[in-house]
Coordinates of C-alpha atoms in Angstrom, one line a residue:
X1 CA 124.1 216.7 -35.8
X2 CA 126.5 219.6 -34.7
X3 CA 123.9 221.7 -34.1
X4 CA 121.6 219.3 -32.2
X5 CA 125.2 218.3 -30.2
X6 CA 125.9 222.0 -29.0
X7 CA 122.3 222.2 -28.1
X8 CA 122.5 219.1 -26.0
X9 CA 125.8 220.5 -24.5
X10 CA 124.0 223.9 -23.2
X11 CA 121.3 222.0 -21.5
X12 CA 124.1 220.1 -19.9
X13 CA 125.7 223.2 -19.0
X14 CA 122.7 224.2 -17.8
X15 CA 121.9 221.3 -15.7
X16 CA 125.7 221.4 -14.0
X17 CA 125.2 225.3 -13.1
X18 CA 121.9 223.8 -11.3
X19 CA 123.2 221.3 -9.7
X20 CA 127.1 222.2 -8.4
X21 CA 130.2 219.4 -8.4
X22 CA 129.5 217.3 -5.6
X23 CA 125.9 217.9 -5.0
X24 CA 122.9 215.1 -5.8
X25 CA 120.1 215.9 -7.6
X26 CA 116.9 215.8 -5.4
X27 CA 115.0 212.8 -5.4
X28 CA 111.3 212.6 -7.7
X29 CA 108.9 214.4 -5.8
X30 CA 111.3 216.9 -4.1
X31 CA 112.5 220.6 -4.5
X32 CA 116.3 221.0 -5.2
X33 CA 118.0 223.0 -7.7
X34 CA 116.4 221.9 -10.7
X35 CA 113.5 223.4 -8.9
X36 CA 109.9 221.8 -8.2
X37 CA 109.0 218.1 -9.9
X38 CA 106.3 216.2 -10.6
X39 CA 106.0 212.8 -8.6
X40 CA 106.2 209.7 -10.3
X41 CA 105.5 206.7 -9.3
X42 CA 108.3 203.6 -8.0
X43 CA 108.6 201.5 -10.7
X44 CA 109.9 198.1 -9.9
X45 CA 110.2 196.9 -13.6
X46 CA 113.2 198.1 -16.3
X47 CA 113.3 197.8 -19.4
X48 CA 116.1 198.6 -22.0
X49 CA 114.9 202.2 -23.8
X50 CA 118.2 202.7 -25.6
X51 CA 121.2 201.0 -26.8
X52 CA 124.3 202.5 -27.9
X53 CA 126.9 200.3 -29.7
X54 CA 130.7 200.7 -28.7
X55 CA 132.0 198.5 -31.7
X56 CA 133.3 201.6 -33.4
X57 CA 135.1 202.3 -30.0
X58 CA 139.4 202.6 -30.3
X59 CA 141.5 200.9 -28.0
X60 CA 142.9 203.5 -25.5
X61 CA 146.3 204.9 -25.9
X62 CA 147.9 206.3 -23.1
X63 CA 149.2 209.4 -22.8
X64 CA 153.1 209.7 -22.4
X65 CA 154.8 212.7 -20.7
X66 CA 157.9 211.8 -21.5
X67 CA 160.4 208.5 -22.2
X68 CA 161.6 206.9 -18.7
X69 CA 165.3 207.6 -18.2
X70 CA 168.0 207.2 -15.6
X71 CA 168.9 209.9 -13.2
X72 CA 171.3 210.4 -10.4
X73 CA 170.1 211.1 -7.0
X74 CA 171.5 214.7 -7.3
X75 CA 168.7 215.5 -9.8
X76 CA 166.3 215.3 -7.0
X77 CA 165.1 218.8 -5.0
X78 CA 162.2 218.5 -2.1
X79 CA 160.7 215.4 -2.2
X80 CA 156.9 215.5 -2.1
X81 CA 155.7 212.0 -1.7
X82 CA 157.7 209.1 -0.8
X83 CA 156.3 205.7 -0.3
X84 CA 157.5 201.7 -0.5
X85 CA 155.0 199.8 -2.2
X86 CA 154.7 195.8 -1.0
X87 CA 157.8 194.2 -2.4
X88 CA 160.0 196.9 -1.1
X89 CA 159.7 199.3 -4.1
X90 CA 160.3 202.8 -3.6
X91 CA 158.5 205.5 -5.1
X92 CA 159.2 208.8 -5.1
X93 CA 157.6 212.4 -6.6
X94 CA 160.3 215.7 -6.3
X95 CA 160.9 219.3 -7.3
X96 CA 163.2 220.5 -9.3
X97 CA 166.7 221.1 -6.9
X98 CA 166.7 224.8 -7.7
X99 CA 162.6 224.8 -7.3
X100 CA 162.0 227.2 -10.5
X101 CA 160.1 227.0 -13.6
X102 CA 161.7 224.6 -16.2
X103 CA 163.2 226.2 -19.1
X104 CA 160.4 224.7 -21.1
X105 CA 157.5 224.6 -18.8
X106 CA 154.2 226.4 -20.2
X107 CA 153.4 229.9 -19.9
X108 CA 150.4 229.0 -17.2
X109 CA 151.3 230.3 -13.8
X110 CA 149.9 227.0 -12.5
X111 CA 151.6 225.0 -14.4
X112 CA 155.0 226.5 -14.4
X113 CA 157.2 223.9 -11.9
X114 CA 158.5 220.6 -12.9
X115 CA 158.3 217.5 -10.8
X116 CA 159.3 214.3 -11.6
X117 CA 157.7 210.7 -11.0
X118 CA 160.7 207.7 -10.4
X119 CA 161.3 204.8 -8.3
X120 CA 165.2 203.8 -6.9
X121 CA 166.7 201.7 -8.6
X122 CA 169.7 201.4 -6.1
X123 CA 171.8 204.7 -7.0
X124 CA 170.1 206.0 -9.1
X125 CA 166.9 206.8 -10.5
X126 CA 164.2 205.9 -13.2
X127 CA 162.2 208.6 -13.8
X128 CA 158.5 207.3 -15.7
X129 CA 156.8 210.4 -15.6
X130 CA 156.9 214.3 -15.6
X131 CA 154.4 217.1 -15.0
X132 CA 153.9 220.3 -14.2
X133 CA 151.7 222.3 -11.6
X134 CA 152.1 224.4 -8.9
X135 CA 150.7 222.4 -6.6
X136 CA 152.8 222.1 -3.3
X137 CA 151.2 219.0 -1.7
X138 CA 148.4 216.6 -2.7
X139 CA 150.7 214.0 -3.9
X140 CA 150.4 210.0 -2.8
X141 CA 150.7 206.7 -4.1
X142 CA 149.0 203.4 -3.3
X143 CA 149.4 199.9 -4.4
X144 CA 146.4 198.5 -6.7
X145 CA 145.7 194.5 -7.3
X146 CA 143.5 193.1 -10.1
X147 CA 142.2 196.3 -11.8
X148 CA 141.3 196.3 -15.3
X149 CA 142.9 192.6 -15.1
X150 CA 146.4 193.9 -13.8
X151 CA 148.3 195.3 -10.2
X152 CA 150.6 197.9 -9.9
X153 CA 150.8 201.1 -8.3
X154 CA 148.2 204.2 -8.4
X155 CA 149.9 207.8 -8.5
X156 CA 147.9 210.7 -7.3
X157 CA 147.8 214.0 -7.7
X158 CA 146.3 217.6 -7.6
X159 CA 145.6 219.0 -11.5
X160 CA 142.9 221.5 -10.7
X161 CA 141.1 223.4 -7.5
X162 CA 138.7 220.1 -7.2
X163 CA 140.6 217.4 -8.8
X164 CA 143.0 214.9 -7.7
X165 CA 143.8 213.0 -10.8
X166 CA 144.7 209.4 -10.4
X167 CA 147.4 207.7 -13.1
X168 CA 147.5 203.9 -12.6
X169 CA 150.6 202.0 -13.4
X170 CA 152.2 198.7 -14.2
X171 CA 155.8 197.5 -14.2
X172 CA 156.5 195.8 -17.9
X173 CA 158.6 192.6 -18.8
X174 CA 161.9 194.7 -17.7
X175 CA 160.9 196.4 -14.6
X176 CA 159.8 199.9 -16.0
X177 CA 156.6 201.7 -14.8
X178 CA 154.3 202.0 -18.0
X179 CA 150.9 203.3 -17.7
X180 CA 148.1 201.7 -17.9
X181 CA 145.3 204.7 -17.4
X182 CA 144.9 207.7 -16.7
X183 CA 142.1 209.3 -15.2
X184 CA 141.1 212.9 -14.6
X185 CA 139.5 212.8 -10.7
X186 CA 138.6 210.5 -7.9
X187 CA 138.3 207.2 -8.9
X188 CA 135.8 204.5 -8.3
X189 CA 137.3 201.0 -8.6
X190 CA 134.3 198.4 -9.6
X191 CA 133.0 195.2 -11.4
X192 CA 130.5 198.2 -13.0
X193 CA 129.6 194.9 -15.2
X194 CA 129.6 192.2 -13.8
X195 CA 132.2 190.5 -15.3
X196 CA 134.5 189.6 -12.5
X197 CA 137.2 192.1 -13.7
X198 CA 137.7 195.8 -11.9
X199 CA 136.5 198.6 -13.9
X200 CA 137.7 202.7 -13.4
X201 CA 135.4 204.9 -13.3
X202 CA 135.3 208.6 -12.4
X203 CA 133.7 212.0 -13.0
X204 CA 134.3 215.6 -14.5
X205 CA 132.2 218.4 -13.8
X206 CA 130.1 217.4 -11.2
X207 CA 129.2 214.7 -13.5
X208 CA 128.6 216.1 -16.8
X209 CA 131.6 213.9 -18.1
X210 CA 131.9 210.1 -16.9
X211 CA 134.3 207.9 -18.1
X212 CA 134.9 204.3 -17.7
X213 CA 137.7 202.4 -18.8
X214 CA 137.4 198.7 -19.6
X215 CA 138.6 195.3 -21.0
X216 CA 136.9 193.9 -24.2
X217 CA 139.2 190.6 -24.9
X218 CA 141.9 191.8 -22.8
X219 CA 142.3 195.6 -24.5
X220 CA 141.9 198.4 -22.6
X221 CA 139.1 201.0 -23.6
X222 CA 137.6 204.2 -22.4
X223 CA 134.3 205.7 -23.0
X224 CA 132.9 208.9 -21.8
X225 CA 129.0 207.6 -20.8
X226 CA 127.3 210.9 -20.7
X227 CA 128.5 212.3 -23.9
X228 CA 127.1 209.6 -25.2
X229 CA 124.2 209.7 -23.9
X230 CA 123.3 213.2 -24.9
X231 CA 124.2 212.2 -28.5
X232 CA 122.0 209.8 -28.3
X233 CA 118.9 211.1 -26.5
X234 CA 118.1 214.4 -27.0
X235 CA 116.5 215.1 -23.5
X236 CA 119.1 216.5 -20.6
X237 CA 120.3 213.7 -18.6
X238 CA 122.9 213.8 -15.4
X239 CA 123.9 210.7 -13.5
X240 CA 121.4 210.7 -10.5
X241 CA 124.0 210.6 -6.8
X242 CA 127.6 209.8 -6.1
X243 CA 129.3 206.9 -8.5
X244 CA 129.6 205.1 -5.3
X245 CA 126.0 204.1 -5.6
X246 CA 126.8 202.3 -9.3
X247 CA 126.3 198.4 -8.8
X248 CA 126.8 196.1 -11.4
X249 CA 123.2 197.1 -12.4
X250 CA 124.2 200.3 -13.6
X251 CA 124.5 204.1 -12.9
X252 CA 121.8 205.8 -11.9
X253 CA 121.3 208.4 -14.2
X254 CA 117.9 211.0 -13.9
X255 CA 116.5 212.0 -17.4
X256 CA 114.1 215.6 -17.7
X257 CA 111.4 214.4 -19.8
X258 CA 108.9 216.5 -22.0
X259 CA 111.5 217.1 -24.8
X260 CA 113.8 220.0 -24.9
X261 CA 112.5 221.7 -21.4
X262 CA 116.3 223.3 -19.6
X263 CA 116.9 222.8 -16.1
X264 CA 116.7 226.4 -14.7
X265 CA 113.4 227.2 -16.9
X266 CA 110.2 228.2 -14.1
X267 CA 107.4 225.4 -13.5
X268 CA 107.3 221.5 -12.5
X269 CA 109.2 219.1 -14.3
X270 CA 109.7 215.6 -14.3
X271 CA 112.5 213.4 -13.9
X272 CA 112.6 209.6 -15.1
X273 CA 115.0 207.9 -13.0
X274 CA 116.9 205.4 -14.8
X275 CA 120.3 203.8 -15.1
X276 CA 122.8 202.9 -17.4
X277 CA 124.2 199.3 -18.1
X278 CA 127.4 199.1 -19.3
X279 CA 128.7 195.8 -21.8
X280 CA 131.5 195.1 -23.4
X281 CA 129.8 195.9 -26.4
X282 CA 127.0 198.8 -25.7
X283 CA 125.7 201.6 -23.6
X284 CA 122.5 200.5 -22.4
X285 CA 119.5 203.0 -20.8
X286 CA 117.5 201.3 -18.9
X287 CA 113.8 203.6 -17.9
X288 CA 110.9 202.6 -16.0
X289 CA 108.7 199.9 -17.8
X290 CA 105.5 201.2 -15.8
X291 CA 103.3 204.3 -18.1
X292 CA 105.3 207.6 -17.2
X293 CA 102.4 210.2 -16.9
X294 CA 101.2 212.1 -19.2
X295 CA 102.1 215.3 -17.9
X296 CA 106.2 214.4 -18.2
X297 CA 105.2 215.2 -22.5
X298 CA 102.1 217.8 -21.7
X299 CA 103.4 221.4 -22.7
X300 CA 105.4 219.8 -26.0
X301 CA 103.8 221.3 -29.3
X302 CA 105.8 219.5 -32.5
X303 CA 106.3 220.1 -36.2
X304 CA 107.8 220.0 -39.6
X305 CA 110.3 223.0 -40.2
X306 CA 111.1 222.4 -43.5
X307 CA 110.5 219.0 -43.2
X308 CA 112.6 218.4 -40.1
X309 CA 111.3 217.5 -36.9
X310 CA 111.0 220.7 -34.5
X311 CA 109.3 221.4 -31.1
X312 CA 108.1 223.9 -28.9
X313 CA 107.7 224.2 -25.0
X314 CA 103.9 225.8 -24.8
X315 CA 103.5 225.6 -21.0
X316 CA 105.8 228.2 -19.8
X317 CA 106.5 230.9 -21.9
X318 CA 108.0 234.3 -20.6
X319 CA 105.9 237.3 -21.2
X320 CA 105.9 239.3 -24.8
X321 CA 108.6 236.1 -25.4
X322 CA 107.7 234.4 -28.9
X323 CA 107.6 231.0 -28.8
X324 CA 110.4 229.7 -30.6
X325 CA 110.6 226.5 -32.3
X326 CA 114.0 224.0 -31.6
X327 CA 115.0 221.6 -34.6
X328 CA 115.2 218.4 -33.4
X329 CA 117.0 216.3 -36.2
X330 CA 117.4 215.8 -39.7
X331 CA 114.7 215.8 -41.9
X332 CA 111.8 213.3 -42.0
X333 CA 112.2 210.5 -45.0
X334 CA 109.6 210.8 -47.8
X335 CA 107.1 207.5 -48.0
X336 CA 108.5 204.8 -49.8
X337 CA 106.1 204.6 -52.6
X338 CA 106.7 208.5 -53.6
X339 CA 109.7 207.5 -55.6
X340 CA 107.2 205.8 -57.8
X341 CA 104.8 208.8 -58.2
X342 CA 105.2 211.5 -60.8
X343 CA 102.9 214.0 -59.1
X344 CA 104.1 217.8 -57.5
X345 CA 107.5 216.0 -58.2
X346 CA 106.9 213.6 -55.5
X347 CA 108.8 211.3 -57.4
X348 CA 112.4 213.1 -56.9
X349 CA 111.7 213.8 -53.1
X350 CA 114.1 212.3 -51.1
X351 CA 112.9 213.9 -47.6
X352 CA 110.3 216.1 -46.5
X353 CA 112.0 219.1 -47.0
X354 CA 109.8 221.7 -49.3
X355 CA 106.3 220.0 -48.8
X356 CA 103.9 221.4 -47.1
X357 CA 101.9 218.4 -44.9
X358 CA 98.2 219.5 -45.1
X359 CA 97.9 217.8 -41.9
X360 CA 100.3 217.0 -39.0
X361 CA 100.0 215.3 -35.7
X362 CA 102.8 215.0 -33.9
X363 CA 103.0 213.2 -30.1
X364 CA 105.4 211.8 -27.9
X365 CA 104.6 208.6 -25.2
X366 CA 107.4 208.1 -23.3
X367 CA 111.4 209.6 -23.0
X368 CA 112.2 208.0 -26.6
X369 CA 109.2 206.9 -28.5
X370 CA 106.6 209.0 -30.4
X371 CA 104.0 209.2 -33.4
X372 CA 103.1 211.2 -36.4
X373 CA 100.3 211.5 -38.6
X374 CA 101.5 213.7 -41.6
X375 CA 98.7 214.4 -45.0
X376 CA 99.1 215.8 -48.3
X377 CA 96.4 216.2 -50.7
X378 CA 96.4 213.4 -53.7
X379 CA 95.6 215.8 -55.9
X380 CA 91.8 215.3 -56.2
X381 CA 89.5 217.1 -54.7
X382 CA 89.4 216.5 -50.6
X383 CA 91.6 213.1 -51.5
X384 CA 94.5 212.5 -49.3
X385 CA 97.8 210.6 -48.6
X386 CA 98.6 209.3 -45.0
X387 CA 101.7 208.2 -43.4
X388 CA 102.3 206.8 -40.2
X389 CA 105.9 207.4 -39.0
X390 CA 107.7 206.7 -35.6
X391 CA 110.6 207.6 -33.6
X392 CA 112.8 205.8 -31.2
X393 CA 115.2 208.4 -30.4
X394 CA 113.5 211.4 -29.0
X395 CA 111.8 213.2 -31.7
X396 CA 116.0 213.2 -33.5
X397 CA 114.6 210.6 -36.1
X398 CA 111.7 209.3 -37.9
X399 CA 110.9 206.2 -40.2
X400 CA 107.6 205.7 -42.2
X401 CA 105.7 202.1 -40.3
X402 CA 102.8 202.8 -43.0
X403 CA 100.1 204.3 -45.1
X404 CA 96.4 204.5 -44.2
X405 CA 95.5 203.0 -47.6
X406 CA 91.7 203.1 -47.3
X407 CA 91.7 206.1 -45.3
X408 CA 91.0 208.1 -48.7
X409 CA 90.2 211.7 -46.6
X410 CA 92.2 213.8 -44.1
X411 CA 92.3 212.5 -40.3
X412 CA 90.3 214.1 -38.3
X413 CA 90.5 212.9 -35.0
X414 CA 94.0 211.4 -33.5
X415 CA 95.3 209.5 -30.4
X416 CA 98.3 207.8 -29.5
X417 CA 98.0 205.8 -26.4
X418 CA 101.5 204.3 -26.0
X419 CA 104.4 202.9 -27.8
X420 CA 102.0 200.3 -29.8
X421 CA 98.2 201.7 -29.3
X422 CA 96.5 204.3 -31.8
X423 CA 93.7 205.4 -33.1
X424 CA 93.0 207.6 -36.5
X425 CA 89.9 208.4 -37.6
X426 CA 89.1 210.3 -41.0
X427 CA 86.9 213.2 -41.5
X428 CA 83.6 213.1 -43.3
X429 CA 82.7 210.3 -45.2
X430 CA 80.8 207.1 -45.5
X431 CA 80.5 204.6 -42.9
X432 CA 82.6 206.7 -40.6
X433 CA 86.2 205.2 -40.6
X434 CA 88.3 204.8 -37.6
X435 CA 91.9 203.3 -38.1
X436 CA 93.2 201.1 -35.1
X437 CA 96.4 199.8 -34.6
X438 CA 98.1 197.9 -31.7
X439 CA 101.6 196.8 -33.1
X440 CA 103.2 200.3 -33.0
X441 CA 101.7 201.6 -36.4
X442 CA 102.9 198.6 -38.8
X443 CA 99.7 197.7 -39.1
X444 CA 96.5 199.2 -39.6
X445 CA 92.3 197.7 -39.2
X446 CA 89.3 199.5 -39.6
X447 CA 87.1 199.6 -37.0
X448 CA 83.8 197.7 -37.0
X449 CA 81.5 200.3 -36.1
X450 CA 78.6 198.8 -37.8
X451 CA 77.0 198.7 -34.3
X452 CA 76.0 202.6 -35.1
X453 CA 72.9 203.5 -36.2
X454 CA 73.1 204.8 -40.0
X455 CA 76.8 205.6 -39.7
X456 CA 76.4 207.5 -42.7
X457 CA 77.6 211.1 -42.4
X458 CA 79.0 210.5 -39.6
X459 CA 83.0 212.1 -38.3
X460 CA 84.6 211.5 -35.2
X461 CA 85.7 214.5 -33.4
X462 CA 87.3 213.4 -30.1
X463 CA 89.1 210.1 -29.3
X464 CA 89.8 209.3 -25.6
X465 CA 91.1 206.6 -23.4
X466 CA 90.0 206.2 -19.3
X467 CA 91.6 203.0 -17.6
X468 CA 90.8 200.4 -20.2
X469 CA 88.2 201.7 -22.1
X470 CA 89.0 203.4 -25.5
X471 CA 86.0 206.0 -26.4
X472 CA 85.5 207.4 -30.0
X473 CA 82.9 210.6 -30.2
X474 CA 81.1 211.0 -33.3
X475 CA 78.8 214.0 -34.8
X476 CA 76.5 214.3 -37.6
X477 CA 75.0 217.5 -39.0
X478 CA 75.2 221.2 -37.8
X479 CA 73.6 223.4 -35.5
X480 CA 70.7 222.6 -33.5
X481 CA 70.4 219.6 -36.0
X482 CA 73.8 217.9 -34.7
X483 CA 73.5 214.5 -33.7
X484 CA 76.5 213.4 -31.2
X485 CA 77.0 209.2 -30.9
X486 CA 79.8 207.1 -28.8
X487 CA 81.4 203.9 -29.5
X488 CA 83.1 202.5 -26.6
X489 CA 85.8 199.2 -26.7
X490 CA 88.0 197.7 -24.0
X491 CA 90.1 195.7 -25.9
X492 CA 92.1 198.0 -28.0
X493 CA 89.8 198.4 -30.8
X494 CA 89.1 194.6 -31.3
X495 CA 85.5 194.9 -30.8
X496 CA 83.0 197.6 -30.4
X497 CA 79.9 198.7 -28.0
X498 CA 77.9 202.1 -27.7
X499 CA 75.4 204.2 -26.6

């Protein structure tokens, strides 16, 4: 997981060198610094694609820069913001009166001057927060109502060359300013939800990093979205626009599908504009329910490396570059019934790792869902095993949905159509045998191909889908001698016609 998490983090790195603080990603179908895409079609449908849970999610502790504590007016040097919030509070940010470093201010040049945060308290002052920066100006305050179910006061101020933080405050049960979050940038106060309270949420590096805080039964919590996210998914994704465009909906986000394809790399890609949906319980990703084309997963060659899940971009490849090969995820559980067969040790397997598949298909059809098709010999002659396994999660993991148990040879024609359509059939042998499925690979039919004349001998050698016809090609014999046959069907492999 660490390895697939730096990984994730370059692309990201990648993608925010592409695409500068501040600036939007093009639109699908544009040009823009991720360079050219392919169009996809408006989809007016969503549908939920991933879900993260946040119950593992800790209640957020605020940071505290020091214990609030009475001061005399004298303690006060230039004043840098002054304001009276509604109710005649007065709130003030100052140097230092000599205006030099503090005695134990950090080494950092821009961080070497003291201020301090207080309100009056008639003579004198409280002082709730300190910091240091060399920042001369920046500094405000503004009065906030209902936000994350509370009002108070909102305390700006400049902690980097783009950032104006923003700390929010609340007075407690005896008058003293306590805070109730901070946050690193611009802020966007919104019901993000839905939930008729104000959320926070803002952005660090031009996106790569956003952070909502908000109540689940009256806590407080934080989550960073995009981390998350990346975790989660292991295709680069960057929130699509300026936070100001997140309803309660969702955030935009734009997601570069075809697996591990980086931003800046030559050629078209394509972006699946999605959002995300934030719950008090979950992260949700929410992707186009209409068929993403094929070309967002063309160019994406996978595999077993040492029985982990591994892919290669074959599309673009620099000259005299090798192609390399990037580990996805773990490796792939070994079937279920091994752990009852004593043969090549199958029996003590506990993954994939140190077998060789005599056969592997491997395929994504759409941003998080994919097949495979993995054989080893039984042991006996051409006899083989077959497994079906699936993803959900980008090619990171895989679980076994089933054995072809009648399909007693190695496949020799394959085709996934989309999350629940398949088609397998098996090389050379009687009655020519084409596996169907249309619930995802958890179950399995042959087909009735008894339509064929003498189907004896026959293989299939190409499977193919055009609108809403399926096609399976067959041939028999060798040579001049080769007989070629078709078996159409437009109901998913229900029932069968030919020519």
């Amino acid at each position: 997981m660490r390895r697939l998490w730096c990984m994730i983090c370059c692309c990201l790195l990648l993608a925010g060198c592409a695409a500068p603080a501040g600036e939007d990603l093009p639109p699908l179908g544009a040009s823009g610094p991720v360079g050219d895409t392919v169009p996809v079609e408006e989809a007016a449908e969503y549908a939920a694609a991933l879900t993260i849970p946040l119950a593992e999610l800790e209640p957020y502790a605020p940071p505290v820069s020091m214990e609030p504590d009475a001061a005399g007016v004298e303690t006060m040097g230039e004043i840098l913001c002054d304001e009276t919030l509604p109710g005649g509070t007065r709130v003030v940010c100052y140097w230092r009166p000599d205006h030099t470093a503090a005695p134990d201010a950090p080494g950092d040049q821009d961080a070497r001057y003291e201020k301090h945060w207080a309100i009056h308290q008639g003579d004198k002052l409280l002082r709730f927060a300190a910091e240091y920066s060399g920042y001369e100006g920046g500094y405000g305050v503004r009065p906030f109502a209902n936000v994350l179910g509370r009002s108070g006061f909102c305390i700006e101020a400049p902690r980097g060359a783009a950032y104006t933080a923003c700390d929010y405050y609340v007075f407690d049960e005896t008058g003293v300013p306590r805070l109730l979050m901070d946050c690193s940038n611009g802020v966007l106060e919104r019901d993000v939800n839905g939930d008729g309270v104000t959320e926070l949420v803002w952005n660090y590096h031009g996106g790569q990093f956003v952070t909502c805080a908000f109540l689940r039964g009256g806590t407080v919590y934080q989550v960073e979205m995009m981390s998350l996210l990346a975790e989660a998914l292991p295709f680069p994704g960057l929130p699509a626009g300026d936070l100001a465009g997140w309803e309660a909906d969702g955030l935009p986000v734009n997601i570069l599908a075809g697996g591990w394809a980086v931003i800046d790399e030559p050629g078209p890609k394509t972006w699946i504009e999605g959002y995300l949906h934030l719950t008090e319980d979950a992260l949700e990703l929410y992707v186009p329910t209409e068929q993403i084309p094929l070309e967002a997963w063309a160019g994406k060659r996978y595999t077993l490396i040492n029985g982990a899940p591994a892919c290669q971009d074959i599309v673009y490849p620099e000259p005299e570059v090798p192609l390399a090969w990037t580990v996805l995820g773990p490796a792939v559980p070994a079937p279920r019934e091994w752990v009852e067969q004593d043969l090549a040790g199958r029996n003590t397997a506990e993954t994939w790792a140190g077998v060789e598949p005599s056969y592997l298909v491997m395929k994504m059809v759409s941003v998080l869902e994919g097949w495979m098709v993995v054989s080893v010999s039984h042991g006996v002659g051409a006899n083989a095993d077959n497994y079906v396994y699936r993803t959900r999660d980008g090619g990171h993991t895989w679980r076994e949905a089933a054995k072809l148990e009648e399909a007693g040879r190695y496949p020799c024609a394959v085709e996934f159509f989309d999350d629940l359509h398949a088609v397998v059939g098996i090389e050379l042998y009687d009655g020519a045998p084409v596996f169907v499925t249309r619930d995802g690979g958890e179950s399995w039919e042959q087909a009735d191909l008894s339509l064929l004349n003498a189907p004896d001998g026959l293989q299939a050698y190409r499977i193919s889908r055009s609108g809403d016809w399926i096609s399976v090609e067959f041939s028999r014999g060798a040579g001049d001698e080769t007989e070629y046959f078709q078996a159409f069907s437009r109901d998913w492999g229900k029932t069968w016609t030919h020519e």
